[in-house]
Short mmCIF file of C-alpha atoms in Angstrom, two decimals:
data_model
loop_
_atom_site.label_atom_id
_atom_site.label_comp_id
_atom_site.label_asym_id
_atom_site.label_seq_id
_atom_site.Cartn_x
_atom_site.Cartn_y
_atom_site.Cartn_z
CA MET A 190 102.43 203.95 145.98
CA ALA A 191 102.44 206.29 149.01
CA GLN A 192 101.54 204.75 152.22
CA LYS A 193 98.38 205.06 154.48
CA VAL A 194 98.39 205.53 158.23
CA LEU A 195 96.32 204.72 161.02
CA PHE A 196 97.18 207.65 163.86
CA ILE A 197 95.41 205.69 166.98
CA ASP A 198 95.03 207.30 170.10
CA ARG A 199 95.35 205.10 173.47
CA ASP A 200 93.33 205.65 176.31
CA GLY A 201 89.47 205.91 175.60
CA THR A 202 90.56 203.91 172.12
CA LEU A 203 92.74 201.27 172.90
CA ALA A 204 91.91 200.99 176.73
CA LEU A 205 89.15 202.41 178.60
CA GLU A 206 89.85 205.86 180.06
CA PRO A 207 90.04 205.99 183.73
CA PRO A 208 86.74 207.57 184.51
CA VAL A 209 88.40 209.77 187.75
CA ASP A 210 91.59 211.39 187.04
CA TYR A 211 92.23 210.16 183.55
CA GLN A 212 95.54 208.55 184.45
CA LEU A 213 96.31 204.91 183.52
CA ASP A 214 99.12 204.74 185.60
CA SER A 215 98.44 201.36 187.41
CA PHE A 216 97.53 197.98 186.02
CA LYS A 217 94.18 197.58 188.21
CA LYS A 218 92.92 200.74 186.01
CA LEU A 219 93.60 199.07 182.79
CA VAL A 220 91.20 197.47 180.83
CA PHE A 221 91.16 196.69 177.11
CA TYR A 222 88.47 198.44 174.70
CA PRO A 223 85.97 195.58 173.84
CA LYS A 224 87.16 193.65 170.55
CA VAL A 225 90.09 195.98 169.92
CA PHE A 226 92.46 192.92 169.89
CA THR A 227 90.45 190.61 167.53
CA TYR A 228 89.80 193.42 164.90
CA LEU A 229 92.98 195.81 165.12
CA ARG A 230 94.88 192.45 164.19
CA LYS A 231 92.67 191.94 161.48
CA ILE A 232 93.17 195.53 160.48
CA ALA A 233 97.02 195.27 160.64
CA ILE A 234 96.93 191.65 159.18
CA GLU A 235 94.76 192.53 156.18
CA LEU A 236 94.54 196.03 155.26
CA ASP A 237 97.62 198.02 153.97
CA TYR A 238 97.85 200.80 156.66
CA GLU A 239 100.83 201.67 158.96
CA LEU A 240 100.10 201.98 162.79
CA VAL A 241 101.05 204.88 164.65
CA MET A 242 100.44 205.35 168.48
CA VAL A 243 99.87 209.22 169.44
CA THR A 244 98.93 210.18 172.91
CA ASN A 245 98.57 212.79 175.26
CA GLN A 246 99.91 212.24 178.66
CA ASP A 247 99.61 215.54 180.63
CA GLY A 248 102.15 216.32 182.88
CA LEU A 249 104.19 212.62 182.19
CA GLY A 250 107.37 212.76 184.39
CA THR A 251 105.74 215.62 187.20
CA ASP A 252 104.99 214.72 190.79
CA SER A 253 101.42 214.20 189.88
CA PHE A 254 102.22 211.21 186.86
CA PRO A 255 105.78 210.10 187.61
CA GLU A 256 107.22 207.74 184.90
CA HIS A 257 107.64 204.87 187.08
CA THR A 258 103.95 204.69 187.11
CA PHE A 259 103.35 205.24 183.32
CA TRP A 260 105.88 202.82 181.70
CA PRO A 261 105.32 199.67 183.14
CA VAL A 262 101.39 200.06 181.79
CA GLN A 263 102.37 201.10 178.63
CA GLU A 264 104.99 198.45 177.94
CA PHE A 265 102.65 195.92 178.69
CA ILE A 266 100.01 197.73 176.29
CA ILE A 267 102.53 197.92 173.64
CA LYS A 268 103.84 194.20 174.40
CA SER A 269 100.08 192.82 174.77
CA PHE A 270 99.24 193.86 170.96
CA GLU A 271 102.67 192.79 169.69
CA ASN A 272 102.03 189.19 170.79
CA GLU A 273 98.93 189.36 168.57
CA GLY A 274 100.43 190.53 165.54
CA VAL A 275 100.03 194.48 166.03
CA VAL A 276 102.70 196.24 165.58
CA PHE A 277 103.20 200.23 166.28
CA LYS A 278 105.65 201.76 163.57
CA GLU A 279 105.90 204.40 165.66
CA VAL A 280 104.71 205.75 169.04
CA PHE A 281 104.43 209.53 170.03
CA ILE A 282 103.65 210.80 173.33
CA ASP A 283 103.27 214.35 174.67
CA ARG A 284 103.79 215.13 178.17
CA THR A 285 102.59 219.11 178.08
CA PHE A 286 99.61 220.10 179.73
CA PRO A 287 96.55 221.47 178.26
CA HIS A 288 97.42 225.20 179.22
CA GLU A 289 100.96 225.06 177.51
CA ASN A 290 99.35 225.14 173.92
CA ALA A 291 102.48 223.26 172.73
CA ASP A 292 102.83 221.95 168.97
CA THR A 293 103.44 218.53 169.89
CA ARG A 294 100.39 218.05 171.79
CA LYS A 295 97.23 216.76 169.71
CA PRO A 296 95.54 218.59 167.57
CA GLY A 297 99.14 219.79 167.31
CA ILE A 298 101.03 218.23 164.42
CA GLY A 299 104.62 218.81 165.87
CA LEU A 300 105.66 215.62 166.57
CA LEU A 301 103.97 214.11 162.91
CA ARG A 302 105.48 216.52 160.58
CA HIS A 303 107.57 213.96 158.93
CA TYR A 304 104.28 212.16 157.43
CA LEU A 305 103.32 215.23 155.31
CA THR A 306 105.33 213.95 152.41
CA GLU A 307 104.84 212.54 149.36
CA ASP A 308 105.64 209.20 150.65
CA TYR A 309 102.59 209.13 152.85
CA ASP A 310 98.72 209.08 151.64
CA MET A 311 96.82 211.41 154.08
CA ASP A 312 93.90 211.85 152.09
CA ASN A 313 93.04 208.11 152.84
CA SER A 314 94.63 207.90 156.21
CA PHE A 315 92.74 208.22 159.54
CA VAL A 316 92.71 209.44 163.38
CA ILE A 317 91.23 207.26 165.30
CA GLY A 318 90.43 208.55 168.78
CA ASP A 319 87.95 209.36 171.65
CA ARG A 320 88.49 213.22 171.83
CA LEU A 321 87.43 216.04 169.52
CA THR A 322 91.12 217.10 169.43
CA ASP A 323 91.79 213.83 167.72
CA MET A 324 89.49 214.90 165.01
CA GLU A 325 91.26 218.07 164.99
CA LEU A 326 94.22 216.30 164.56
CA ALA A 327 92.73 214.40 161.68
CA LYS A 328 92.11 218.01 160.30
CA ASN A 329 95.35 219.37 160.62
CA LEU A 330 96.94 216.36 159.10
CA GLY A 331 94.39 216.57 155.99
CA ALA A 332 93.48 213.16 157.09
CA ASN A 333 89.76 211.76 158.15
CA GLY A 334 88.52 210.86 161.99
CA VAL A 335 87.12 207.92 162.99
CA PHE A 336 85.47 208.85 166.27
CA ILE A 337 85.32 206.66 169.33
CA ASN A 338 81.83 207.59 171.10
CA ASP A 339 81.96 206.91 174.58
CA GLU A 340 79.49 209.74 175.65
CA THR A 341 81.98 211.00 178.74
CA HIS A 342 83.39 213.66 176.76
CA LEU A 343 80.20 215.16 175.07
CA GLY A 344 77.19 216.53 176.72
CA THR A 345 77.93 220.56 176.66
CA ASP A 346 76.59 222.71 173.88
CA GLU A 347 80.48 223.87 173.48
CA ILE A 348 81.46 220.36 172.40
CA THR A 349 78.43 219.70 170.54
CA ILE A 350 79.02 222.80 168.46
CA LYS A 351 82.74 221.87 168.18
CA LYS A 352 81.77 218.20 166.91
CA THR A 353 79.43 219.94 164.47
CA ASP A 354 82.19 221.75 163.14
CA LEU A 355 84.65 218.82 162.96
CA SER A 356 81.88 217.02 160.98
CA ASP A 357 83.66 217.01 157.56
CA TYR A 358 86.78 215.14 159.12
CA ILE A 359 84.67 212.65 160.80
CA SER A 360 84.38 209.64 158.57
CA LEU A 361 82.60 207.20 161.28
CA GLU A 362 81.35 207.65 164.69
CA THR A 363 80.96 204.55 166.96
CA ASN A 364 82.19 202.64 170.01
CA ASP A 365 82.44 199.25 168.55
CA TRP A 366 85.91 198.28 166.81
CA GLU A 367 83.88 195.60 164.64
CA LYS A 368 82.36 198.36 162.77
CA ILE A 369 86.03 200.31 162.43
CA TYR A 370 87.24 197.21 161.04
CA GLU A 371 84.51 196.98 158.66
CA PHE A 372 84.37 200.56 157.75
CA LEU A 373 88.18 200.39 156.70
CA LYS A 374 88.05 197.55 155.09
CA LEU A 375 85.42 198.84 152.58
CA SER A 376 86.40 202.22 152.65
CA ASN A 377 86.07 204.38 149.80
CA ARG A 378 88.57 203.63 147.25
CA VAL A 379 89.38 207.40 146.01
CA GLY A 380 91.98 209.08 143.89
CA LYS A 381 92.69 212.37 142.89
CA ILE A 382 95.37 214.18 140.34
CA HIS A 383 96.69 217.32 139.04
CA ARG A 384 98.80 216.68 136.08
CA LYS A 385 100.03 220.11 134.38
CA THR A 386 102.19 220.52 131.01
CA LYS A 387 102.58 223.16 128.63
CA GLU A 388 99.86 221.58 126.87
CA THR A 389 97.22 221.01 129.17
CA ASP A 390 96.12 221.40 132.70
CA VAL A 391 94.31 218.31 134.00
CA LYS A 392 92.27 218.00 137.32
CA ILE A 393 90.57 214.55 138.12
CA GLU A 394 88.91 213.51 141.60
CA LEU A 395 87.73 209.70 141.51
CA ASN A 396 85.33 207.45 144.07
CA LEU A 397 85.38 203.99 142.86
CA ASP A 398 82.65 202.93 145.24
CA GLY A 399 80.48 206.15 144.62
CA THR A 400 76.90 206.66 142.88
CA GLY A 401 77.35 207.74 139.31
CA GLU A 402 77.76 211.62 140.12
CA SER A 403 79.89 213.62 137.72
CA ASP A 404 81.46 217.13 136.90
CA ILE A 405 83.02 216.91 133.39
CA LYS A 406 84.78 219.85 131.71
CA THR A 407 87.04 219.26 129.16
CA GLY A 408 86.18 221.77 126.45
CA LEU A 409 84.92 219.13 124.12
CA ALA A 410 81.41 218.12 124.10
CA PHE A 411 81.29 214.93 123.17
CA PHE A 412 83.99 213.97 124.91
CA ASP A 413 82.20 215.32 128.17
CA HIS A 414 79.07 212.80 127.31
CA MET A 415 81.44 210.10 126.84
CA LEU A 416 83.44 210.54 130.00
CA ASP A 417 79.99 211.03 132.18
CA GLN A 418 78.73 207.58 130.85
CA LEU A 419 82.16 206.30 132.43
CA ALA A 420 80.40 207.85 136.19
CA ARG A 421 76.91 206.96 135.24
CA HIS A 422 76.70 203.62 134.28
CA GLY A 423 80.04 202.41 136.21
CA GLN A 424 78.56 204.04 139.45
CA MET A 425 81.30 206.02 140.39
CA ASP A 426 81.61 209.63 141.10
CA LEU A 427 83.87 211.42 139.14
CA ILE A 428 85.20 214.92 138.45
CA ILE A 429 87.34 215.95 135.26
CA HIS A 430 88.44 219.54 134.61
CA VAL A 431 90.66 220.15 131.92
CA ASN A 432 92.31 223.09 130.24
CA GLY A 433 93.69 222.37 127.21
CA ASP A 434 95.35 223.72 123.80
CA LEU A 435 92.29 223.29 121.80
CA GLU A 436 93.31 226.22 119.66
CA VAL A 437 95.64 223.86 118.30
CA ASP A 438 93.48 220.83 118.06
CA GLU A 439 92.04 218.29 120.39
CA HIS A 440 94.74 215.72 120.63
CA HIS A 441 96.61 216.75 123.84
CA THR A 442 93.56 217.40 125.56
CA ILE A 443 92.25 213.80 124.89
CA GLU A 444 95.47 212.02 125.47
CA ASP A 445 96.44 213.87 128.74
CA THR A 446 93.22 213.31 130.27
CA ALA A 447 93.23 209.49 129.33
CA ILE A 448 96.84 209.27 130.86
CA ALA A 449 95.72 210.91 134.12
CA LEU A 450 92.50 208.76 134.06
CA GLY A 451 94.62 206.05 134.25
CA GLU A 452 96.63 206.94 136.87
CA VAL A 453 93.94 207.87 139.27
CA PHE A 454 92.14 204.77 138.55
CA HIS A 455 95.21 202.76 139.33
CA ASN A 456 95.81 204.73 142.75
CA ALA A 457 92.32 204.36 143.50
CA VAL A 458 91.84 200.67 142.95
CA GLY A 459 95.08 200.14 145.46
CA ASN A 460 96.30 196.93 146.66
CA LYS A 461 93.62 194.87 144.64
CA LEU A 462 92.23 192.84 147.47
CA GLY A 463 88.97 191.32 146.78
CA ILE A 464 88.35 192.43 143.54
CA GLU A 465 87.01 190.14 140.66
CA ARG A 466 89.88 191.66 138.63
CA TYR A 467 87.92 190.95 135.24
CA GLY A 468 85.00 192.31 133.73
CA PHE A 469 81.18 193.75 129.36
CA CYS A 470 79.06 193.00 126.33
CA LEU A 471 76.82 195.92 125.48
CA PRO A 472 74.47 196.24 122.63
CA MET A 473 72.92 199.80 121.95
CA ASP A 474 70.38 199.67 119.10
CA ASP A 475 72.32 198.62 115.96
CA CYS A 476 75.51 198.19 117.56
CA LEU A 477 77.19 195.74 120.06
CA ALA A 478 80.28 196.63 121.94
CA GLN A 479 82.35 194.29 124.00
CA VAL A 480 84.92 195.63 126.47
CA ALA A 481 86.99 193.22 128.38
CA ILE A 482 89.57 194.49 131.03
CA ASP A 483 91.91 192.82 133.45
CA PHE A 484 93.40 194.84 136.10
CA GLY A 485 96.65 192.70 136.27
CA GLY A 486 98.96 195.45 136.18
CA ARG A 487 100.25 195.11 132.58
CA ASN A 488 99.14 197.47 130.18
CA TRP A 489 97.84 196.32 126.80
CA LEU A 490 95.28 197.04 124.01
CA VAL A 491 93.47 195.30 121.85
CA TRP A 492 91.43 197.33 119.32
CA ASP A 493 88.86 196.25 116.79
CA ALA A 494 86.72 199.31 115.74
CA ASP A 495 86.49 201.21 112.87
CA PHE A 496 84.35 204.43 112.19
CA LYS A 497 83.29 206.14 108.81
CA ARG A 498 83.25 209.66 109.85
CA GLU A 499 86.32 211.87 110.86
CA LYS A 500 84.49 213.32 113.76
CA VAL A 501 81.76 212.72 116.32
CA GLY A 502 80.20 215.64 117.92
CA ASP A 503 83.96 217.69 117.98
CA MET A 504 85.58 214.73 118.65
CA PRO A 505 87.90 212.95 115.93
CA THR A 506 87.14 209.35 115.87
CA GLU A 507 90.67 208.72 115.17
CA MET A 508 91.17 209.86 119.13
CA PHE A 509 89.16 207.10 120.45
CA TYR A 510 91.45 204.34 119.70
CA HIS A 511 94.61 206.81 121.52
CA PHE A 512 92.22 207.38 124.50
CA PHE A 513 92.01 203.80 125.36
CA LYS A 514 95.44 203.48 124.61
CA SER A 515 96.50 206.04 126.71
CA PHE A 516 94.44 204.99 129.48
CA THR A 517 95.75 201.19 129.64
CA ASP A 518 99.38 202.83 130.28
CA GLY A 519 98.20 204.86 133.11
CA ALA A 520 95.93 202.50 134.52
CA LYS A 521 98.51 199.49 134.06
CA VAL A 522 95.64 197.16 132.40
CA ASN A 523 94.51 195.10 129.70
CA LEU A 524 91.84 196.43 127.56
CA ASN A 525 90.34 194.32 124.67
CA ILE A 526 87.57 196.33 122.71
CA LYS A 527 85.52 195.18 119.58
CA ALA A 528 82.38 197.19 118.60
CA GLU A 529 80.30 196.83 115.63
CA GLY A 530 77.26 198.63 114.04
CA THR A 531 76.10 201.57 111.47
CA ASN A 532 75.60 204.43 113.74
CA GLU A 533 78.84 205.75 114.70
CA HIS A 534 77.75 207.99 117.79
CA HIS A 535 75.87 204.61 118.88
CA LYS A 536 78.87 202.70 118.23
CA ILE A 537 81.42 204.74 120.73
CA GLU A 538 78.72 205.22 123.26
CA ALA A 539 78.45 201.68 123.49
CA ILE A 540 82.12 201.42 124.17
CA PHE A 541 82.04 203.89 126.72
CA LYS A 542 78.99 202.16 128.50
CA ALA A 543 80.49 198.68 128.24
CA PHE A 544 83.63 200.24 129.39
CA ALA A 545 82.31 201.77 132.36
CA LYS A 546 80.25 198.27 132.97
CA SER A 547 83.46 196.10 132.70
CA ILE A 548 85.18 198.47 135.02
CA LYS A 549 82.27 198.38 137.47
CA MET A 550 82.50 194.21 137.02
CA ALA A 551 86.12 194.30 137.63
CA VAL A 552 86.42 196.63 140.70
CA LYS A 553 83.64 194.74 142.65
CA ARG A 554 84.67 193.43 145.94
CA ASP A 555 83.86 189.81 147.85
CA VAL A 556 84.22 191.48 151.09
CA GLU A 557 84.14 187.91 152.70
CA LYS A 558 87.07 187.01 150.41
CA MET A 559 89.87 189.82 150.48
CA VAL A 560 92.23 188.00 148.43
CA LEU A 561 94.60 188.86 146.08
CA PRO A 562 93.05 187.39 142.62
CA SER A 563 96.34 186.15 141.62
CA THR A 564 98.10 182.94 141.57
CA LYS A 565 101.46 184.68 141.14
CA GLY A 566 100.57 186.72 144.46
CA ILE A 567 101.18 189.93 143.13
CA LEU A 568 99.35 192.27 140.82
#
């Protein structure tokens, strides 16, 4: 799984920025941000982010900002956080002045290009800082922004307009590290995948903590209807767009959608801290569907459902088993599915609704007990 990163500014974010010259060049100017030790420590210990410090220090090494005034304070800051269990994997310091327009200076990404690889998950990474240049950095990295709002840098029309332009990249605006911790702890679990083969082109986006919004287009109307049940009753946001070789038959479209959907679920669930893990029994008119799920990391399917019709809508009934088997392979989950009844449409719709409810139950998190639900210590 790709690594998430917190790119954290220093002055105005970890320590209060000196109000006159903005240079933190003496210990008498050093005041740590309220609550930063308590909650950055909890972030470092409880959450799965790599911590990286990124700071602009205008003209460091020049007569106006000599090295010997900077490094004692910088080293003290780093050591103070290390003593509290907060370790920065890397520290990046740019020395250029604003007028130099260096690519290494925030919001430039010259120092950070090695994070733009498949080893790092920029979609779920954050830049935390008190300047709009920090939010621009988030935009340039393809990450998200947490804006530390101390009114010092706001007020002019130009800055206000610029802040509005960056609103899509500001996920949280606050001056409280406790709120930052709570936001990151319960940040939306999202995932997306693009799976392309000679037979299908599948694009899926998932937000496990959504509201039930969906945009489903697979080319199979009944399949779309069933996947919409997953979003609505699982209260997750789901976009699925599929172009498949339906001129051959439905098999590849359904199978590849299930594989990709399973993989995006596996990625979105993430480290599984605090989840209930297990999840549903659902009646629908003449039918009763039972779907039990375990996000335990091992794939398995037990299937007990028979159909008397060859198709429901435009979907072959033999593909229902195959859909759920492919999903378990991609999501690395156990599924136990049983359904009985007389109306075939009701039967399969009840299965999908119960499937959605079981997922909703299993991925629910207890925010007060963010522990792994396993005696093995790993899922």
